[in-house]
Amino acid sequence: MSRTIISVKDLVKNYGSFNAVKSISFDVMEGEIFGLLGPNGAGKSTTLEIIETLRSKTSGEIMVDGINLDKNPSAIKNIIGVQLQTSGFYPGLNLVELIHLFGGLYNQKVDPIALLKKVNLEEKAKSKSKELSGGQRQRFSIATTLINKPKIIFLDEPTTGLDPQARRNLWDLIREIRAQGTTIIITTHYMDEAEQLCDRIAIMDKGSIIKLDSPDKMIDELVNSGFERPKQTKAANLEDVFIHLTGHQMRDE
Ligand code: ADP
């Protein structure tokens, strides 16, 4: 792991008298997949949106690739990719037209087919967004984060509502994007997703980070503390059966 690309120090966010984020600090390293894991209401989206410059903070200091968020938020916007709300995908436009539209918003020339290829949607180039399955829509949404060739992308619960195959396809896609050098911050409330995908995880609860480490180390630490699962689980679970029977290949077409 190389250098710190995001540094969050003593971040606080109050909504009126409600203290949603309670002085959290963490660093994200360049090239890692960093997870914010926690139950609903933990403060994950608030934290992400503050770093994305989309929401104001109450206090604290945030640096993104050496840029101070208070001093130059627009410079940060230029180097990050944020998932656009799928509701903003005009239903009457096809994917190529949408990419041109979003490229215009970012003032970027984009090759729509090359971008669609990256997310395995080139065959859907002429389809309208309303004609996509849930998994395809999420892949397209991830493609939109890449339009401005960002150094860092932010994914807010990207697999919520997807079936197991579509989720695994999306995990593969996220790993591929990281392999090309992009740092990824992801929020999730799925434990298996965090364990499979993230190099390091910050577990958030009620506005605080209660643990930050790699999934492996967290599990080892718990095991070394004498913890034992009450009952030995089987060597496979129902999801394994499902994937085994229906195949791992792209099926959310
Ligand atoms: P998470 O993403 O972990 O589910 P959020 O960051 O969305 O958590 O929310 C953290 C807490 O802040 C929740 O209790 C939520 O109700 C509250 N909250 C989020 N946005 C607002 C807002 N705009 N106004 C008031 N409270 C908010």
Coordinates of C-alpha atoms and ligand atoms in Angstrom, one line a residue:
M1 CA 0.0 0.0 0.0
S2 CA 1.5 3.3 -1.1
R3 CA 0.3 6.7 0.2
T4 CA -2.6 8.3 1.9
I5 CA -5.1 9.6 -0.8
I6 CA -7.9 10.6 1.6
S7 CA -7.4 11.8 5.1
V8 CA -10.4 12.5 7.4
K9 CA -9.6 14.1 10.8
D10 CA -12.1 14.7 13.6
L11 CA -15.1 14.9 11.2
V12 CA -18.3 16.0 12.9
K13 CA -21.8 16.4 11.3
N14 CA -24.8 17.6 13.2
Y15 CA -28.3 17.8 11.7
G16 CA -29.8 20.4 14.0
S17 CA -29.2 19.0 17.5
F18 CA -28.7 15.5 16.2
N19 CA -25.1 14.4 16.2
A20 CA -25.0 12.1 13.1
V21 CA -21.1 11.8 12.8
K22 CA -19.2 12.0 16.0
S23 CA -15.6 13.1 15.4
I24 CA -14.3 10.3 13.2
S25 CA -10.8 10.0 11.7
F26 CA -9.5 7.6 9.1
D27 CA -7.1 7.5 6.1
V28 CA -7.7 5.7 2.8
M29 CA -4.6 4.5 0.9
E30 CA -4.1 4.9 -2.8
G31 CA -5.3 1.9 -4.7
E32 CA -7.3 0.2 -2.0
I33 CA -10.9 -0.8 -1.7
F34 CA -12.0 0.8 1.5
G35 CA -15.3 -0.1 3.1
L36 CA -17.6 1.8 5.4
L37 CA -19.6 -1.0 7.0
G38 CA -22.5 -0.4 9.4
P39 CA -26.2 -0.6 10.0
N40 CA -28.7 1.9 8.5
G41 CA -28.4 5.3 10.2
A42 CA -24.7 4.7 11.2
G43 CA -23.6 7.8 9.2
K44 CA -22.0 6.1 6.2
S45 CA -23.7 8.1 3.5
T46 CA -23.3 11.4 5.4
T47 CA -19.6 10.7 5.7
L48 CA -19.3 9.8 2.0
E49 CA -21.3 12.8 0.8
I50 CA -19.2 15.2 2.8
I51 CA -16.0 13.8 1.3
E52 CA -17.7 14.0 -2.2
T53 CA -18.2 17.8 -1.4
L54 CA -22.0 17.2 -1.8
R55 CA -22.8 17.9 1.8
S56 CA -21.4 20.4 4.3
K57 CA -19.6 19.3 7.4
T58 CA -20.0 20.8 10.9
S59 CA -16.3 20.5 11.7
G60 CA -13.1 18.6 10.9
E61 CA -10.5 18.5 8.2
I62 CA -10.6 16.5 5.0
M63 CA -7.8 16.2 2.5
V64 CA -8.3 14.4 -0.9
D65 CA -5.1 13.8 -2.9
G66 CA -3.4 16.6 -1.1
I67 CA -6.3 19.0 -1.7
N68 CA -8.0 20.6 1.3
L69 CA -11.8 20.3 1.0
D70 CA -12.4 23.7 2.6
K71 CA -10.0 25.5 0.2
N72 CA -10.7 23.9 -3.1
P73 CA -13.8 21.6 -3.3
S74 CA -14.0 22.0 -7.1
A75 CA -10.5 20.5 -7.5
I76 CA -11.7 17.5 -5.5
K77 CA -14.7 17.2 -7.8
N78 CA -12.4 16.9 -10.8
I79 CA -10.6 13.9 -9.5
I80 CA -13.5 11.9 -8.0
G81 CA -16.3 9.8 -9.5
V82 CA -19.6 9.7 -7.8
Q83 CA -22.5 7.4 -8.7
L84 CA -25.3 9.4 -10.2
Q85 CA -28.8 8.7 -8.9
T86 CA -30.4 6.2 -11.3
S87 CA -33.5 8.4 -11.2
G88 CA -31.4 10.9 -13.2
F89 CA -31.1 8.5 -16.1
Y90 CA -33.7 10.1 -18.4
P91 CA -35.8 7.0 -19.4
G92 CA -36.2 8.0 -23.0
L93 CA -32.5 8.2 -23.8
N94 CA -30.3 5.2 -24.7
L95 CA -27.1 4.4 -22.9
V96 CA -24.8 6.1 -25.6
E97 CA -27.0 9.2 -25.4
L98 CA -26.8 9.3 -21.6
I99 CA -23.1 8.9 -21.6
H100 CA -22.8 11.9 -24.0
L101 CA -25.1 13.8 -21.8
F102 CA -23.1 13.1 -18.6
G103 CA -19.8 13.6 -20.5
G104 CA -21.1 17.1 -21.3
L105 CA -21.8 17.7 -17.6
Y106 CA -18.2 16.8 -16.8
N107 CA -16.9 18.7 -19.8
Q108 CA -15.3 15.5 -21.0
K109 CA -15.1 13.8 -24.4
V110 CA -16.0 10.2 -23.8
D111 CA -16.0 7.1 -26.1
P112 CA -19.3 5.6 -25.0
I113 CA -18.7 2.1 -26.5
A114 CA -15.3 1.8 -24.8
L115 CA -16.9 2.8 -21.5
L116 CA -19.8 0.4 -21.9
K117 CA -17.3 -2.4 -22.7
K118 CA -15.6 -1.8 -19.4
V119 CA -18.8 -2.7 -17.6
N120 CA -19.9 -5.4 -20.1
L121 CA -22.8 -3.5 -21.5
E122 CA -21.7 -2.8 -25.0
E123 CA -24.6 -4.9 -26.3
K124 CA -27.0 -2.6 -24.6
A125 CA -25.6 0.6 -26.2
K126 CA -28.9 1.3 -27.9
S127 CA -31.1 0.3 -25.1
K128 CA -32.9 2.8 -22.9
S129 CA -32.0 2.8 -19.2
K130 CA -35.6 1.8 -18.3
E131 CA -35.0 -1.4 -20.2
L132 CA -32.1 -2.5 -18.1
S133 CA -32.2 -5.2 -15.3
G134 CA -31.2 -4.2 -11.8
G135 CA -27.7 -5.5 -12.2
Q136 CA -27.3 -3.8 -15.6
R137 CA -28.5 -0.6 -14.2
Q138 CA -26.0 -0.8 -11.4
R139 CA -23.2 -1.6 -13.8
F140 CA -24.2 1.4 -15.9
S141 CA -24.3 3.6 -12.8
I142 CA -20.7 2.5 -12.0
A143 CA -19.7 3.3 -15.6
T144 CA -21.0 6.9 -15.1
T145 CA -18.5 7.2 -12.2
L146 CA -15.7 6.6 -14.6
I147 CA -16.6 9.3 -17.2
N148 CA -14.1 11.9 -15.9
K149 CA -11.3 9.3 -15.4
P150 CA -11.3 9.8 -11.7
K151 CA -8.5 8.8 -9.2
I152 CA -11.1 7.8 -6.6
I153 CA -14.7 6.5 -7.0
F154 CA -17.4 6.4 -4.4
L155 CA -20.0 3.6 -4.4
D156 CA -22.9 3.9 -2.0
E157 CA -24.5 0.5 -1.4
P158 CA -24.0 -0.6 -5.0
T159 CA -25.4 -4.1 -4.7
T160 CA -28.5 -3.5 -2.6
G161 CA -31.4 -5.3 -4.1
L162 CA -29.4 -7.4 -6.5
D163 CA -29.5 -11.2 -6.8
P164 CA -26.4 -13.3 -5.9
Q165 CA -25.1 -13.6 -9.5
A166 CA -25.5 -9.9 -10.2
R167 CA -23.8 -9.1 -6.9
R168 CA -20.8 -11.3 -7.8
N169 CA -20.6 -9.7 -11.3
L170 CA -20.5 -6.3 -9.7
W171 CA -17.8 -7.4 -7.2
D172 CA -15.7 -8.6 -10.2
L173 CA -16.3 -5.3 -11.9
I174 CA -15.2 -3.3 -8.8
R175 CA -12.0 -5.4 -8.6
E176 CA -11.3 -4.8 -12.2
I177 CA -11.6 -1.0 -11.8
R178 CA -9.3 -1.2 -8.8
A179 CA -6.8 -3.3 -10.8
Q180 CA -6.6 -0.4 -13.3
G181 CA -5.4 1.9 -10.5
T182 CA -8.5 3.5 -9.1
T183 CA -9.1 3.8 -5.4
I184 CA -12.5 2.8 -4.3
I185 CA -14.6 3.7 -1.3
I186 CA -17.7 1.7 -0.8
T187 CA -20.5 1.6 1.7
T188 CA -22.4 -1.6 2.5
H189 CA -24.4 -3.3 5.2
Y190 CA -23.6 -6.7 3.7
M191 CA -20.9 -8.5 5.8
D192 CA -20.0 -10.9 3.0
E193 CA -19.5 -8.1 0.6
A194 CA -17.2 -6.3 2.9
E195 CA -15.2 -9.5 3.6
Q196 CA -14.9 -10.5 0.0
L197 CA -14.2 -7.1 -1.5
C198 CA -12.5 -4.7 0.9
D199 CA -8.8 -4.4 1.8
R200 CA -9.7 -2.5 4.9
I201 CA -13.0 -1.7 6.6
A202 CA -14.2 0.9 9.0
I203 CA -17.1 -0.4 11.0
M204 CA -19.4 2.5 11.9
D205 CA -22.2 2.5 14.4
K206 CA -24.2 5.5 15.7
G207 CA -21.9 8.0 14.1
S208 CA -18.6 6.6 15.4
I209 CA -15.9 4.3 13.9
I210 CA -15.8 1.4 16.3
K211 CA -13.1 -0.6 14.5
L212 CA -10.8 -0.1 11.5
D213 CA -8.7 -2.9 10.1
S214 CA -8.5 -5.6 7.3
P215 CA -11.4 -8.1 7.5
D216 CA -8.8 -10.9 8.0
K217 CA -7.2 -9.2 11.0
M218 CA -10.6 -8.5 12.6
I219 CA -11.6 -12.1 12.3
D220 CA -8.3 -13.4 13.6
E221 CA -8.4 -11.0 16.5
L222 CA -11.9 -12.3 17.4
V223 CA -10.9 -15.9 17.1
N224 CA -7.7 -15.3 19.1
S225 CA -9.8 -13.7 21.9
G226 CA -11.3 -17.2 22.4
F227 CA -14.5 -16.6 20.4
E228 CA -16.1 -19.6 19.0
R229 CA -19.2 -19.9 16.9
P230 CA -21.9 -21.5 19.0
K231 CA -22.5 -24.1 16.3
Q232 CA -20.3 -25.4 13.5
T233 CA -21.8 -24.1 10.2
K234 CA -21.9 -26.3 7.1
A235 CA -19.1 -26.1 4.6
A236 CA -21.6 -24.5 2.1
N237 CA -24.7 -22.4 2.4
L238 CA -27.9 -22.0 0.4
E239 CA -26.3 -19.2 -1.7
D240 CA -23.5 -21.6 -2.7
V241 CA -26.1 -24.1 -3.8
F242 CA -28.0 -21.4 -5.8
I243 CA -24.8 -20.3 -7.6
H244 CA -23.7 -23.9 -8.2
L245 CA -27.0 -24.7 -9.8
T246 CA -27.6 -21.6 -11.8
G247 CA -24.0 -20.8 -12.7
H248 CA -21.8 -17.8 -12.0
Q249 CA -21.8 -16.4 -15.5
M250 CA -23.5 -13.1 -16.4
R251 CA -27.2 -13.8 -16.2
D252 CA -28.8 -10.5 -15.4
E253 CA -29.4 -9.8 -19.1
Ligands
ADP1 P1 -26.3 5.5 6.7 O1 -25.8 5.9 5.4 O2 -25.2 4.8 7.6 O3 -27.5 4.7 6.7 P2 -26.9 8.3 7.0 O4 -25.6 9.0 6.9 O5 -27.8 8.3 5.9 O6 -26.6 6.8 7.6 O7 -27.7 8.9 8.3 C1 -27.1 9.0 9.6 C2 -28.1 9.6 10.5 O8 -28.4 11.0 10.1 C3 -29.5 8.9 10.5 O9 -30.0 8.9 11.8 C4 -30.3 9.8 9.6 O10 -31.7 9.7 9.9 C5 -29.7 11.2 9.9 N1 -29.8 12.1 8.7 C6 -29.3 11.8 7.4 N2 -29.6 12.9 6.6 C7 -30.3 13.8 7.4 C8 -30.8 15.1 7.1 N3 -30.7 15.7 5.9 N4 -31.4 15.7 8.1 C9 -31.5 15.2 9.3 N5 -31.1 13.9 9.6 C10 -30.4 13.3 8.7

